[in-house]
Coordinates of C-alpha atoms and ligand atoms in Angstrom, one line a residue:
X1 CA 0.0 0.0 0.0
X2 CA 1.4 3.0 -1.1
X3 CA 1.0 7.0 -1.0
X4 CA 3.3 9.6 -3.0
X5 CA 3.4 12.4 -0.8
X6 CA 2.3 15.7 -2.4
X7 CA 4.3 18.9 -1.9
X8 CA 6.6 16.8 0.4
X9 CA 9.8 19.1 -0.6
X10 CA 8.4 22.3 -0.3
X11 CA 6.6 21.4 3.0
X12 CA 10.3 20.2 4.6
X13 CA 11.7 23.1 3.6
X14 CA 9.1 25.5 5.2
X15 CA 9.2 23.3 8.8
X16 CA 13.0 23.5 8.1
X17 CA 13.3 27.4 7.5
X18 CA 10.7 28.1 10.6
X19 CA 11.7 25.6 13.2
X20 CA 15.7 26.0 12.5
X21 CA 17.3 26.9 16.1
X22 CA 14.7 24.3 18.0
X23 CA 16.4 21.5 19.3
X24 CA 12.7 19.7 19.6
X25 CA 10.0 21.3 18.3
X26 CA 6.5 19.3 18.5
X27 CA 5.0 19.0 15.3
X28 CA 1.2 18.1 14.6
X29 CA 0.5 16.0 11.8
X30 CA -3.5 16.6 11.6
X31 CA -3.8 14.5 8.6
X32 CA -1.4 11.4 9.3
X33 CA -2.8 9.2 6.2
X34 CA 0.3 6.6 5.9
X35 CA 2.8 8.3 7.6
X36 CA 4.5 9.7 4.3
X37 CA 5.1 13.8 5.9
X38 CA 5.5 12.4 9.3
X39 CA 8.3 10.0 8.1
X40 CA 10.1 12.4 6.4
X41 CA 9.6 15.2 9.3
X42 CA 10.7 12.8 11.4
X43 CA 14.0 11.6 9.8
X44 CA 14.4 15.7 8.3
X45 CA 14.5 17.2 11.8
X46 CA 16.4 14.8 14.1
X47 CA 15.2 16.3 17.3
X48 CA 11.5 16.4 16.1
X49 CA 8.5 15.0 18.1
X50 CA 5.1 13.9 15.9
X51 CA 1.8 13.9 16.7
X52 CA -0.1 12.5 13.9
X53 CA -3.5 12.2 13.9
X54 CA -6.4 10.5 11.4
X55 CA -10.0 9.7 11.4
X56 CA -9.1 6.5 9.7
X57 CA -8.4 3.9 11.9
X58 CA -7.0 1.7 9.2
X59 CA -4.5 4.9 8.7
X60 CA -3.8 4.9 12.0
X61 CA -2.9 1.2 12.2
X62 CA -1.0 1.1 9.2
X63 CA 1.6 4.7 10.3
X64 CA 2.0 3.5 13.4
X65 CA 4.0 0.3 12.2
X66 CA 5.4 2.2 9.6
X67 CA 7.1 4.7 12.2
X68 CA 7.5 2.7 14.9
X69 CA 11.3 3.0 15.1
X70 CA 11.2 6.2 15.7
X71 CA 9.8 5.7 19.1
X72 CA 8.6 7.6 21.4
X73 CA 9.7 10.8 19.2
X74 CA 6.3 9.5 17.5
X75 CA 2.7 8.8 18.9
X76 CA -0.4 8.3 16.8
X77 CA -4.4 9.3 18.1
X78 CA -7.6 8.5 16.1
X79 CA -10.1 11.4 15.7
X80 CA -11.4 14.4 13.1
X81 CA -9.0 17.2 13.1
X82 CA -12.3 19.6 13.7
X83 CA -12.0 18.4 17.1
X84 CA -8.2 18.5 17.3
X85 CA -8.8 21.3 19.9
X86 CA -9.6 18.8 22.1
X87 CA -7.3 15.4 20.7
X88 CA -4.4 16.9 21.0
X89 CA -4.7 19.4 24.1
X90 CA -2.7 18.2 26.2
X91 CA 0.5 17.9 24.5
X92 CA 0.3 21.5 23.2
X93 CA 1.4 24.2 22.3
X94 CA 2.9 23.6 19.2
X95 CA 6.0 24.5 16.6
X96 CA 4.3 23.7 13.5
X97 CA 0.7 22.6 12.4
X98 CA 0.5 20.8 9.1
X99 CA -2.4 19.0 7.2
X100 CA -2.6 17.6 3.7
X101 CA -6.1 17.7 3.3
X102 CA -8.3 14.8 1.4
X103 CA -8.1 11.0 0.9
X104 CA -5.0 9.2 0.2
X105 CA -4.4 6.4 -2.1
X106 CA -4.9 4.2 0.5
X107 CA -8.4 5.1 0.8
X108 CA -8.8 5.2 -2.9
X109 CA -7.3 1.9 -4.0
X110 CA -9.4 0.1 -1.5
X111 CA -12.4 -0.9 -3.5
X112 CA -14.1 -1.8 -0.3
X113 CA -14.4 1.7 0.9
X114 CA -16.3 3.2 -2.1
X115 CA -14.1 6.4 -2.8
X116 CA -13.7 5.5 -6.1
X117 CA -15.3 5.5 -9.3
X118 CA -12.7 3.3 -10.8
X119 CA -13.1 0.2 -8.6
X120 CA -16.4 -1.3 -7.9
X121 CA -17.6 -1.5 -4.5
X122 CA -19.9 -0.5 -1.9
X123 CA -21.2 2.8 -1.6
X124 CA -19.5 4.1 1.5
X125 CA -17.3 6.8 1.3
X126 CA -17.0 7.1 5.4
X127 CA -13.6 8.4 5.8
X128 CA -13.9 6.6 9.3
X129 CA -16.1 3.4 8.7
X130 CA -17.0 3.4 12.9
X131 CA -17.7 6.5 13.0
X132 CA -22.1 7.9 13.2
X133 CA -21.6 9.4 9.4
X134 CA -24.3 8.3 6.9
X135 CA -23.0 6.0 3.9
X136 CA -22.6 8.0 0.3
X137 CA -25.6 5.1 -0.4
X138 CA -27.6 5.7 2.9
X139 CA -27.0 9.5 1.3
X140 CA -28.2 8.7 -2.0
X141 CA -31.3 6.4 -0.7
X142 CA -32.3 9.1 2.0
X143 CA -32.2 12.6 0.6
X144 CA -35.1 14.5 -1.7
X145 CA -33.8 15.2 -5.2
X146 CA -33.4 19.2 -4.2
X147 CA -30.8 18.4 -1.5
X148 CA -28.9 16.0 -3.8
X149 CA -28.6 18.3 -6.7
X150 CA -27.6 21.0 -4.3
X151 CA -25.0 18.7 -2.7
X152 CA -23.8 17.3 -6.4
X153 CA -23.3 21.6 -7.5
X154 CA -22.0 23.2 -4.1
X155 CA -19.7 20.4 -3.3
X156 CA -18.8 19.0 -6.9
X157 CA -19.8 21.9 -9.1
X158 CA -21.8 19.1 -11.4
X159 CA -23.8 21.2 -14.0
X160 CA -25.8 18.3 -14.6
X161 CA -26.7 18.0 -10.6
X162 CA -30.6 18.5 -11.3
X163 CA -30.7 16.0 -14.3
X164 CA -28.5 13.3 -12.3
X165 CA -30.5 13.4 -8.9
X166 CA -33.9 13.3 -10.5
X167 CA -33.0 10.1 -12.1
X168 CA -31.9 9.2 -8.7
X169 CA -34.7 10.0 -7.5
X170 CA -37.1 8.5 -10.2
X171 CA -35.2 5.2 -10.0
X172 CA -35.9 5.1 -5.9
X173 CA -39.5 5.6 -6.7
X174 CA -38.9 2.3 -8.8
X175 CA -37.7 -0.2 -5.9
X176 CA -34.2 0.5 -7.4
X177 CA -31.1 0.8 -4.8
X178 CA -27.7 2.5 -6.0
X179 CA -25.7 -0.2 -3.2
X180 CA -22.2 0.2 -5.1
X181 CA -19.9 2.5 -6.7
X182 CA -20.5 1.1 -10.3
X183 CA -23.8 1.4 -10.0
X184 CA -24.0 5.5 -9.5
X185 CA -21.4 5.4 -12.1
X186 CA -23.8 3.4 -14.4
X187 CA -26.6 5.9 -13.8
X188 CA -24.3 8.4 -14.7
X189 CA -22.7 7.1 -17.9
X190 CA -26.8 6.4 -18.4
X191 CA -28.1 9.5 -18.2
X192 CA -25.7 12.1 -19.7
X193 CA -25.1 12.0 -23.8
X194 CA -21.7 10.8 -25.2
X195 CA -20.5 14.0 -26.7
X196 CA -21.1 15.5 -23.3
X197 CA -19.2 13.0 -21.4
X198 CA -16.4 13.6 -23.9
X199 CA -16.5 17.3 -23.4
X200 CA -16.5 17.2 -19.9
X201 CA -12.0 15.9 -20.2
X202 CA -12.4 14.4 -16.7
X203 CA -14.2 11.1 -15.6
X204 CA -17.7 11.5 -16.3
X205 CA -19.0 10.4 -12.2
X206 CA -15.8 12.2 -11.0
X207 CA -17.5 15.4 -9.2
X208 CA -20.7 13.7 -8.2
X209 CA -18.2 11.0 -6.3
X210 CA -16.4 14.5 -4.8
X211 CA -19.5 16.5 -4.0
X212 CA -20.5 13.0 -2.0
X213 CA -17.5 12.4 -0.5
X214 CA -17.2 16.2 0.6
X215 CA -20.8 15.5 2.2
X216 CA -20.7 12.5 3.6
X217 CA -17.5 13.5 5.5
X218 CA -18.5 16.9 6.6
X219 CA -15.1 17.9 5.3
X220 CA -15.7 21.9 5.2
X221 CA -17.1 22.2 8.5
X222 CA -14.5 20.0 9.9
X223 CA -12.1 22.5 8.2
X224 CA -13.8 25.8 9.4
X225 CA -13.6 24.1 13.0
X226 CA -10.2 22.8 12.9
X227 CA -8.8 26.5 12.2
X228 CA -10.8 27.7 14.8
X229 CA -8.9 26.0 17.1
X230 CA -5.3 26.1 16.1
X231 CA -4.7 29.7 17.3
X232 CA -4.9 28.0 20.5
X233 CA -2.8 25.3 20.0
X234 CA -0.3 27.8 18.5
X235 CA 3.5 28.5 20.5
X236 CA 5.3 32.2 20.0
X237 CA 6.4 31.3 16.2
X238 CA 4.2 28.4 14.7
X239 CA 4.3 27.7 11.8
X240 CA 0.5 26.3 10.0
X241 CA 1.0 24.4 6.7
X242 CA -1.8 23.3 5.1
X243 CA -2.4 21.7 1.6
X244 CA -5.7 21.5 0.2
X245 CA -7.1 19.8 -3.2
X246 CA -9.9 21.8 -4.5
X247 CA -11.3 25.4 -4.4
X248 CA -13.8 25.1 -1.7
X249 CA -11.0 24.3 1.1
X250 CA -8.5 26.4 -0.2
X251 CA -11.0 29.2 -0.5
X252 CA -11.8 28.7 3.7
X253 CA -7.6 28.5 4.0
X254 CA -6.9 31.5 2.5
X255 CA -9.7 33.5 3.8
X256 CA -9.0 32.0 7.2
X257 CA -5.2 33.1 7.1
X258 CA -6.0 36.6 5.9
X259 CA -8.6 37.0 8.7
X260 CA -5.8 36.2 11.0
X261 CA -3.0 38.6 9.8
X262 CA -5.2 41.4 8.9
X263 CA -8.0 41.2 11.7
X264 CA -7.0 39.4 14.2
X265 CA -2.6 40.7 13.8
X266 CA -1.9 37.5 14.8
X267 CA 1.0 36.5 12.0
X268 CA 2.0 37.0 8.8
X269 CA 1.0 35.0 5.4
X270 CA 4.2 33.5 4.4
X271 CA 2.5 32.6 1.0
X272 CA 0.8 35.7 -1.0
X273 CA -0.1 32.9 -3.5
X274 CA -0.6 29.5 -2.8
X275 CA 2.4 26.9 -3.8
X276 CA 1.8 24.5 -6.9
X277 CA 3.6 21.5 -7.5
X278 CA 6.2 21.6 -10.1
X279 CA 5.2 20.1 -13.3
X280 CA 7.9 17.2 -12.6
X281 CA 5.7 16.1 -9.8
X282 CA 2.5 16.3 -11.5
X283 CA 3.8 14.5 -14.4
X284 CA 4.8 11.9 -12.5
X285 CA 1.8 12.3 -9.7
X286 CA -1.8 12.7 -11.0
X287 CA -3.0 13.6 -7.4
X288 CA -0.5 16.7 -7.3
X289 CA -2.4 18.5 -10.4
X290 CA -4.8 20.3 -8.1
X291 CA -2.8 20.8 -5.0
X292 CA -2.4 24.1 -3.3
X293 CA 0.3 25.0 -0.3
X294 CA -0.4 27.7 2.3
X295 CA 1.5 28.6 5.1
X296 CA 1.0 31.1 7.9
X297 CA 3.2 32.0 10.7
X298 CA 2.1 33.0 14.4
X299 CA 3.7 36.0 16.0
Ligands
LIG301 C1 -3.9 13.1 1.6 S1 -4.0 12.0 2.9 C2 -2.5 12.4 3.9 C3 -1.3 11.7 3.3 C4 -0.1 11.9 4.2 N1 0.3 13.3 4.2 C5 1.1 11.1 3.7 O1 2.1 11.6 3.3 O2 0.9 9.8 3.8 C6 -5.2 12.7 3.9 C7 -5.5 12.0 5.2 O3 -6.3 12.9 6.0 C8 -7.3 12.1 6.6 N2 -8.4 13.1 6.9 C9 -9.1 13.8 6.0 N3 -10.0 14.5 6.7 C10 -9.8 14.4 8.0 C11 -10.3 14.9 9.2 N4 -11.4 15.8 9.2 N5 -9.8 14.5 10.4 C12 -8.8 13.7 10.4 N6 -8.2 13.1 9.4 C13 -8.7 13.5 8.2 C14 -7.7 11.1 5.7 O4 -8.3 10.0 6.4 C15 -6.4 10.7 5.0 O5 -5.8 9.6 5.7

């Protein structure tokens, strides 16, 4: 199981410039995934000390054996990062906050956990399978056609939301249950006309599979809450990186950042426009074609 880290250069070299002259700065890792930035933080900065956290237990389970020789210079806890306030309390504050936002390969790859549209599987989507979050098909099954086409165009930005959840809809009304990923994907490739699916250059079910997956895991409110509370997790100096994959979270980033420097005086933007990949890496990484890098400081 494998996951290219995205940005990983650039993110070093900003912990690297903004924790140079501390001999053990503590380091959140708020979205752990397989350990890939936490590894290479860990073996970067000698004297570092990780706290990684993911709402995927399965993430979990996997970084932890992946970093276990680092010792204790590296714990692991299970939870959302919009309650990291809370998860990580007690070991704060902290030198540098950093969170590469979104699903990792991991999660995609596994057919089982329904994040993709290329592997057939069950409609799931849950970022953590224990957790009280509906299924993308408990989504699908429950919600009135208006709330799905608003969820498909908010959160994917689907211009054929209306069309695609009144065929939901209509095929409900018919004793018909969308139980896998192939099967939204059929009732997509279905509905909308071949030239169109040609025009649209991406996969054809790729936002609708977004907008549910942004649903499903509450991801923009667990954004909003996690900056909330990273001001108070903050020591004199801290450094927040955060990478984000699509418009909506960067959009709540970048606002959130400027509130703070502007408003609030409590740092500086280190990042007057967001940090793209390189084309290298996107050549050789599809996931790095959307990413965007922002970093703030904390006076
Ligand atoms: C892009 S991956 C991180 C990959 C990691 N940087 C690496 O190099 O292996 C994103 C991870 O964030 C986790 N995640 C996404 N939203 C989360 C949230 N609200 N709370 C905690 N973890 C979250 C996902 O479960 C996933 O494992």
């Amino acid at each position: 199981m494998t996951h290219e880290p995205v940005l990983l250069a650039e993110v070093l070299e900003f912990l690297r410039t903004s924790l140079h002259g501390i001999a053990e700065p503590r380091i959140v890792d708020g979205t752990l995934g397989l350990g890939g930035y936490s590894e290479s933080i860990l073996e970067g900065l000698p004297g570092a000390r990780v706290l990684g956290v993911d709402r995927d237990p399965m993430a979990i389970a996997l970084s932890e054996r992946r970093l276990e020789r680092f010792a204790s210079r590296f714990r692991a806890v299970h939870g959302g990062f919009g309650g990291i306030g809370a998860l990580v309390r007690e070991d704060a504050p902290f030198d540098a906050l950093v969170f590469d936002l979104g699903v990792s390969n991991m999660q995609l790859s596994e057919a089982e956990r329904g994040f993709s549209f290329q592997h057939d599987g069950p409609l799931d989507m849950r970022m953590d399978p224990h957790g009280d979050a509906p299924t993308a098909a408990e989504v699908l099954e429950e919600k009135s056609a208006e709330e799905l086409a608003r969820i498909f165009w908010e959160y994917g930005g689907e211009r054929y939301s209306r069309r695609i959840a009144s065929r939901i809809e209509s095929e409900r009304r018919r004793g018909r249950r969308l139980a896998t990923t192939g099967d939204l994907v059929a009732l997509i490739r279905g509905l909308l006309p071949a030239p169109v699916q040609r025009k649209m250059g991406i996969h054809p079910a790729r936002r609708v599979f977004q907008a549910l997956r942004i649903f499903v895991n509450d991801e923009l409110a667990e954004l909003e809450s996690m900056l909330e509370s990273l001001p108070g997790l903050a020591a004199e100096g801290c450094v927040v990186v955060i990478v984000s994959y699509h418009s909506l979270e960067d959009r709540i980033v970048k606002h959130r950042f400027r509130a703070w420097e502007k408003e609030e005086k409590r740092g500086k933007v280190l990042t007057r426009h967001p940090i793209l990949p390189q084309e290298e890496e996107t050549a050789r990484n599809f996931k790095a074609r959307s990413a965007k890098l922002r970093v703030f400081v904390f006076s």
